[in-house]
Structures are given as structure tokens and as C-alpha cells.
Amino acid sequence: MGWKRWAASGTVLVLFLVVVGCGAGGPRPAPGAHVTVVLRADGSGRADLWVGGGVRSDRELRDLGRRVAAALFRGQVLGPTTVERGSAFTFARTEVVRAYRPGPRPVFDIAGGSVGPVLKAAGYPGYTLRLRPPLVRTSIGGRTHPPGFEYAWRVSPGDPPPAGSMVMQPRLLHWAVEMALLAVAAAAVLSGFVSRDARVGFGGCAAGSVAAVAVLLTDRASGDALGTLGHLSGTRLTLVTRLPLVALPVVALAVIRLLLLIARQTATPRPE
């Protein structure tokens, strides 16, 4: 029986090595060039480029990524271009100091007509372009999309390039409603903690937890509107966008208080 165990163990080991070897580096990118443009709420942005074959060195990839970013962000100040080792494949990332001007209705021009010739000259007549705006309402033409919508184009040789202007429509209403709900949740849970009346404790914690959960379920980083409008940037903008996460400890405290109240009610002897 000993040799059978060794044979089984060796077979498992070989299969494991084969699976690991086949999956090393993750899936390869599809043929062609792939570009992703990310616009941040503070007006900055970045351009990521990865290709499915054709580039022989990191230097070539970095140079091509730089040219693509310059075509996408015409006239803008570009930051450094670096080659990043992603979980699936290597890509070139170019930071942009000012991708658009924040304001009531910021506009970003889609320069597909400029980036297409750059990629074609590099040997990629077909490419994909993705545009990820801040988490605010956006529109191209007459069609408006909700926060979190991502624009995507797949351009084959001979197809017209992506073009037009994407208009961002930041609104403070969603953020104001969330902050009001968060304040209500915190006040209700606090009243449930300090009150000695069990009914007030149950009601306050229940109402507070419902309001806090509503904030967590409906939040789409609504604080991005403050950055897109140009009111906040940097650390203050980061803190505002993460403020709805305060609802997590509010829910936890409400649940703890409710469990304590239930345990107290259970332990209290009832008069016969």
C-alpha cells in the first residue's frame, strides 16, 4: 500500500504544478490595445494602457502609454508614466494633474480621433476605450446616466472613433440627504443608549439602525459631487467621501444595545 500512496501523492503534486503553471500571471489580455481613462472627483485623472502582444519591453510600453495619454489629454500637464505589474498583465499608467476643470457642469472631451492614429501607427488599428467618470450623473448628447456608469467603446479597423463631450452633472442633494440620515441615525442610537426607558431604547436603536443601513445601501460615494463642483479636494474630499462609513459603527452599537435590552428583558422575572 505504501507505493500506492506515494504514486497518488506524486500525481496530485504534478497536477497541482500543471494547474499553477497554466494559470501563472493570470489571463492574457485580448489582442489589440486597451485604454482606460479614469477621472477623479478632484479634477485629476489617469490613463492606463495595456496591449495584447506587439510590445517587447517595458520602455516601449511606457513610451506608447505616454503618447496615448498626450493624445487623450491634449494640452494638459501630464505626470509621470510608469509601468505597473497588475494581477493579470502589465500596463502603463500616466497620471494627469488636471484632467478637467471642476465646476457646476464640468466637461471632458473624448479625443478618440487623436488616440486612434497613435495606436494605429504603433500597430494597433483596433482598440477598446473605457471612460470612468467620478460618481456623479453624466451625459453624452441627450442621454443621462446615473453615478457609477462606465462608458465603453470597441473600435474595429475602419470604425469611426469615439467622439463628443461628456458633461458631468454633480448634485449635492444626494449627499445632503445621506448626511441628514446619518445624523438621524446617530441621534436615535444615542438616545437609545442614554435612555433608561426600555421602549425608548428599543425604538431609538431600531430607528437608528434602519437609517444607518439606508445610508450604507444608497451611498454611491455621493461626496464626489463636492469635489466635482470644486468645493473640496485632497484630504478633506477623501474624508467626506468616506463619511457614510460612520454608519457601520452606528449599526454595530445599535445591535449591541438591542441585544443587551433583550437579554435584560429575558432575565427580568415576571410577576406571577
Tab-separated table of N, CA, C and O in Angstrom, residues 25-36 47-69 82-86 88-93 115-116 118-129 154:
chain	number	residue	atom	x	y	z
A	25	GLY	N	0.375	34.224	-13.776
A	25	GLY	CA	0.279	35.524	-14.410
A	25	GLY	C	-1.126	35.943	-14.752
A	25	GLY	O	-1.333	37.045	-15.221
A	26	GLY	N	-2.112	35.061	-14.550
A	26	GLY	CA	-3.490	35.429	-14.838
A	26	GLY	C	-3.774	35.376	-16.329
A	26	GLY	O	-2.931	35.009	-17.152
A	27	PRO	N	-4.994	35.711	-16.734
A	27	PRO	CA	-5.367	35.658	-18.147
A	27	PRO	C	-4.619	36.692	-18.968
A	27	PRO	O	-4.348	37.803	-18.509
A	28	ARG	N	-4.272	36.335	-20.186
A	28	ARG	CA	-3.595	37.274	-21.078
A	28	ARG	C	-4.608	38.263	-21.658
A	28	ARG	O	-5.751	37.918	-21.897
A	29	PRO	N	-4.164	39.502	-21.901
A	29	PRO	CA	-5.090	40.471	-22.491
A	29	PRO	C	-5.454	40.093	-23.914
A	29	PRO	O	-4.685	39.436	-24.617
A	30	ALA	N	-6.641	40.481	-24.329
A	30	ALA	CA	-7.083	40.198	-25.681
A	30	ALA	C	-6.200	40.946	-26.681
A	30	ALA	O	-5.597	41.972	-26.350
A	31	PRO	N	-6.102	40.429	-27.921
A	31	PRO	CA	-5.286	41.124	-28.923
A	31	PRO	C	-5.758	42.563	-29.120
A	31	PRO	O	-6.936	42.874	-28.995
A	32	GLY	N	-4.817	43.427	-29.451
A	32	GLY	CA	-5.145	44.828	-29.646
A	32	GLY	C	-4.714	45.664	-28.466
A	32	GLY	O	-4.044	45.207	-27.550
A	33	ALA	N	-5.100	46.922	-28.497
A	33	ALA	CA	-4.757	47.863	-27.431
A	33	ALA	C	-6.001	48.172	-26.613
A	33	ALA	O	-7.124	48.201	-27.137
A	34	HIS	N	-5.792	48.409	-25.327
A	34	HIS	CA	-6.902	48.670	-24.413
A	34	HIS	C	-6.536	49.875	-23.551
A	34	HIS	O	-5.496	49.898	-22.902
A	35	VAL	N	-7.415	50.852	-23.548
A	35	VAL	CA	-7.157	52.109	-22.845
A	35	VAL	C	-8.291	52.362	-21.867
A	35	VAL	O	-9.473	52.213	-22.220
A	36	THR	N	-7.936	52.724	-20.652
A	36	THR	CA	-8.915	53.104	-19.645
A	36	THR	C	-8.571	54.487	-19.127
A	36	THR	O	-7.441	54.725	-18.677
A	47	ALA	N	-4.509	57.678	-17.256
A	47	ALA	CA	-4.760	56.860	-18.436
A	47	ALA	C	-3.953	55.580	-18.305
A	47	ALA	O	-2.735	55.631	-18.091
A	48	ASP	N	-4.615	54.438	-18.401
A	48	ASP	CA	-3.966	53.133	-18.336
A	48	ASP	C	-4.000	52.493	-19.719
A	48	ASP	O	-5.035	52.506	-20.397
A	49	LEU	N	-2.874	51.943	-20.130
A	49	LEU	CA	-2.776	51.281	-21.431
A	49	LEU	C	-2.156	49.911	-21.251
A	49	LEU	O	-1.118	49.773	-20.598
A	50	TRP	N	-2.800	48.898	-21.809
A	50	TRP	CA	-2.189	47.575	-21.908
A	50	TRP	C	-2.506	47.005	-23.274
A	50	TRP	O	-3.528	47.343	-23.901
A	51	VAL	N	-1.622	46.162	-23.770
A	51	VAL	CA	-1.735	45.641	-25.126
A	51	VAL	C	-1.598	44.138	-25.106
A	51	VAL	O	-0.942	43.559	-24.236
A	52	GLY	N	-2.223	43.509	-26.079
A	52	GLY	CA	-2.134	42.056	-26.234
A	52	GLY	C	-1.127	41.693	-27.296
A	52	GLY	O	-1.494	41.356	-28.422
A	53	GLY	N	0.153	41.793	-26.975
A	53	GLY	CA	1.206	41.455	-27.921
A	53	GLY	C	1.715	42.670	-28.677
A	53	GLY	O	1.057	43.715	-28.761
A	54	GLY	N	2.910	42.539	-29.228
A	54	GLY	CA	3.487	43.605	-30.051
A	54	GLY	C	4.512	44.455	-29.334
A	54	GLY	O	5.398	45.023	-29.972
A	55	VAL	N	4.403	44.585	-28.027
A	55	VAL	CA	5.356	45.385	-27.253
A	55	VAL	C	6.389	44.444	-26.646
A	55	VAL	O	6.043	43.487	-25.945
A	56	ARG	N	7.673	44.744	-26.898
A	56	ARG	CA	8.735	43.825	-26.492
A	56	ARG	C	9.432	44.226	-25.203
A	56	ARG	O	10.214	43.442	-24.666
A	57	SER	N	9.190	45.417	-24.702
A	57	SER	CA	9.891	45.847	-23.497
A	57	SER	C	9.031	46.831	-22.724
A	57	SER	O	8.070	47.418	-23.263
A	58	ASP	N	9.380	47.010	-21.456
A	58	ASP	CA	8.673	47.986	-20.627
A	58	ASP	C	8.856	49.398	-21.169
A	58	ASP	O	7.954	50.239	-21.060
A	59	ARG	N	10.017	49.667	-21.735
A	59	ARG	CA	10.271	51.006	-22.277
A	59	ARG	C	9.333	51.319	-23.430
A	59	ARG	O	8.787	52.421	-23.515
A	60	GLU	N	9.124	50.352	-24.325
A	60	GLU	CA	8.190	50.565	-25.433
A	60	GLU	C	6.776	50.793	-24.913
A	60	GLU	O	6.053	51.664	-25.423
A	61	LEU	N	6.374	49.996	-23.921
A	61	LEU	CA	5.035	50.155	-23.358
A	61	LEU	C	4.888	51.519	-22.687
A	61	LEU	O	3.858	52.183	-22.841
A	62	ARG	N	5.899	51.952	-21.962
A	62	ARG	CA	5.846	53.244	-21.286
A	62	ARG	C	5.788	54.389	-22.299
A	62	ARG	O	5.012	55.341	-22.132
A	63	ASP	N	6.579	54.299	-23.358
A	63	ASP	CA	6.579	55.366	-24.376
A	63	ASP	C	5.231	55.433	-25.094
A	63	ASP	O	4.702	56.527	-25.345
A	64	LEU	N	4.671	54.263	-25.412
A	64	LEU	CA	3.372	54.254	-26.080
A	64	LEU	C	2.286	54.779	-25.149
A	64	LEU	O	1.405	55.543	-25.567
A	65	GLY	N	2.334	54.371	-23.868
A	65	GLY	CA	1.356	54.885	-22.912
A	65	GLY	C	1.430	56.393	-22.770
A	65	GLY	O	0.410	57.069	-22.618
A	66	ARG	N	2.649	56.939	-22.844
A	66	ARG	CA	2.833	58.393	-22.760
A	66	ARG	C	2.214	59.092	-23.957
A	66	ARG	O	1.528	60.117	-23.813
A	67	ARG	N	2.402	58.539	-25.148
A	67	ARG	CA	1.841	59.150	-26.352
A	67	ARG	C	0.317	59.061	-26.351
A	67	ARG	O	-0.378	60.002	-26.770
A	68	VAL	N	-0.200	57.949	-25.885
A	68	VAL	CA	-1.659	57.793	-25.814
A	68	VAL	C	-2.255	58.801	-24.833
A	68	VAL	O	-3.273	59.443	-25.112
A	69	ALA	N	-1.630	58.965	-23.675
A	69	ALA	CA	-2.121	59.929	-22.684
A	69	ALA	C	-2.065	61.355	-23.234
A	69	ALA	O	-2.983	62.153	-23.007
A	82	THR	N	4.418	55.329	-15.634
A	82	THR	CA	5.086	54.199	-15.014
A	82	THR	C	4.512	52.899	-15.566
A	82	THR	O	3.372	52.850	-16.043
A	83	VAL	N	5.313	51.863	-15.505
A	83	VAL	CA	4.875	50.517	-15.893
A	83	VAL	C	4.502	49.764	-14.621
A	83	VAL	O	5.330	49.615	-13.720
A	84	GLU	N	3.244	49.346	-14.538
A	84	GLU	CA	2.720	48.686	-13.345
A	84	GLU	C	2.529	47.198	-13.608
A	84	GLU	O	2.097	46.797	-14.694
A	85	ARG	N	2.841	46.404	-12.613
A	85	ARG	CA	2.642	44.959	-12.709
A	85	ARG	C	1.288	44.613	-12.114
A	85	ARG	O	1.127	44.530	-10.903
A	86	GLY	N	0.287	44.493	-12.955
A	86	GLY	CA	-1.042	44.149	-12.478
A	86	GLY	C	-1.141	42.677	-12.136
A	86	GLY	O	-0.224	41.884	-12.355
A	88	ALA	N	-3.064	40.564	-13.542
A	88	ALA	CA	-3.256	39.756	-14.745
A	88	ALA	C	-2.216	40.074	-15.825
A	88	ALA	O	-1.729	39.177	-16.498
A	89	PHE	N	-1.851	41.353	-15.982
A	89	PHE	CA	-0.923	41.740	-17.032
A	89	PHE	C	-0.305	43.092	-16.696
A	89	PHE	O	-0.767	43.807	-15.824
A	90	THR	N	0.755	43.413	-17.410
A	90	THR	CA	1.488	44.653	-17.197
A	90	THR	C	0.848	45.772	-18.004
A	90	THR	O	0.421	45.565	-19.142
A	91	PHE	N	0.782	46.969	-17.420
A	91	PHE	CA	0.194	48.105	-18.127
A	91	PHE	C	0.978	49.369	-17.805
A	91	PHE	O	1.700	49.445	-16.803
A	92	ALA	N	0.817	50.361	-18.673
A	92	ALA	CA	1.444	51.667	-18.491
A	92	ALA	C	0.408	52.631	-17.939
A	92	ALA	O	-0.699	52.731	-18.477
A	93	ARG	N	0.786	53.354	-16.892
A	93	ARG	CA	-0.130	54.298	-16.247
A	93	ARG	C	0.468	55.698	-16.286
A	93	ARG	O	1.609	55.898	-15.869
A	115	VAL	N	-6.401	59.655	-30.415
A	115	VAL	CA	-5.718	58.469	-29.905
A	115	VAL	C	-5.687	57.345	-30.936
A	115	VAL	O	-4.758	56.529	-30.941
A	116	GLY	N	-6.678	57.309	-31.835
A	116	GLY	CA	-6.718	56.270	-32.851
A	116	GLY	C	-5.475	56.248	-33.733
A	116	GLY	O	-4.847	55.192	-33.911
A	118	VAL	N	-2.504	57.363	-33.101
A	118	VAL	CA	-1.331	56.986	-32.314
A	118	VAL	C	-1.242	55.468	-32.180
A	118	VAL	O	-0.181	54.867	-32.357
A	119	LEU	N	-2.368	54.843	-31.880
A	119	LEU	CA	-2.373	53.388	-31.734
A	119	LEU	C	-2.185	52.692	-33.083
A	119	LEU	O	-1.501	51.657	-33.160
A	120	LYS	N	-2.751	53.248	-34.127
A	120	LYS	CA	-2.598	52.635	-35.450
A	120	LYS	C	-1.145	52.681	-35.902
A	120	LYS	O	-0.625	51.712	-36.482
A	121	ALA	N	-0.469	53.803	-35.638
A	121	ALA	CA	0.944	53.908	-36.003
A	121	ALA	C	1.803	52.912	-35.229
A	121	ALA	O	2.860	52.491	-35.707
A	122	ALA	N	1.344	52.537	-34.029
A	122	ALA	CA	2.078	51.560	-33.224
A	122	ALA	C	1.717	50.128	-33.588
A	122	ALA	O	2.257	49.185	-32.988
A	123	GLY	N	0.797	49.946	-34.554
A	123	GLY	CA	0.428	48.601	-34.988
A	123	GLY	C	-0.846	48.073	-34.385
A	123	GLY	O	-1.085	46.860	-34.411
A	124	TYR	N	-1.704	48.972	-33.878
A	124	TYR	CA	-2.969	48.554	-33.265
A	124	TYR	C	-4.123	49.317	-33.908
A	124	TYR	O	-4.608	50.314	-33.366
A	125	PRO	N	-4.594	48.852	-35.059
A	125	PRO	CA	-5.720	49.555	-35.699
A	125	PRO	C	-7.035	49.397	-34.949
A	125	PRO	O	-7.935	50.215	-35.083
A	126	GLY	N	-7.154	48.343	-34.139
A	126	GLY	CA	-8.344	48.147	-33.310
A	126	GLY	C	-8.004	48.319	-31.850
A	126	GLY	O	-6.910	47.939	-31.403
A	127	TYR	N	-8.924	48.890	-31.093
A	127	TYR	CA	-8.653	49.130	-29.677
A	127	TYR	C	-9.974	49.273	-28.928
A	127	TYR	O	-11.048	49.426	-29.533
A	128	THR	N	-9.878	49.204	-27.610
A	128	THR	CA	-11.030	49.489	-26.757
A	128	THR	C	-10.708	50.706	-25.907
A	128	THR	O	-9.557	50.919	-25.502
A	129	LEU	N	-11.728	51.499	-25.625
A	129	LEU	CA	-11.580	52.699	-24.804
A	129	LEU	C	-12.672	52.700	-23.753
A	129	LEU	O	-13.860	52.566	-24.072
A	154	ARG	N	-15.693	49.836	-28.349
A	154	ARG	CA	-14.831	48.849	-29.003
A	154	ARG	C	-14.695	49.277	-30.462
A	154	ARG	O	-15.676	49.214	-31.221
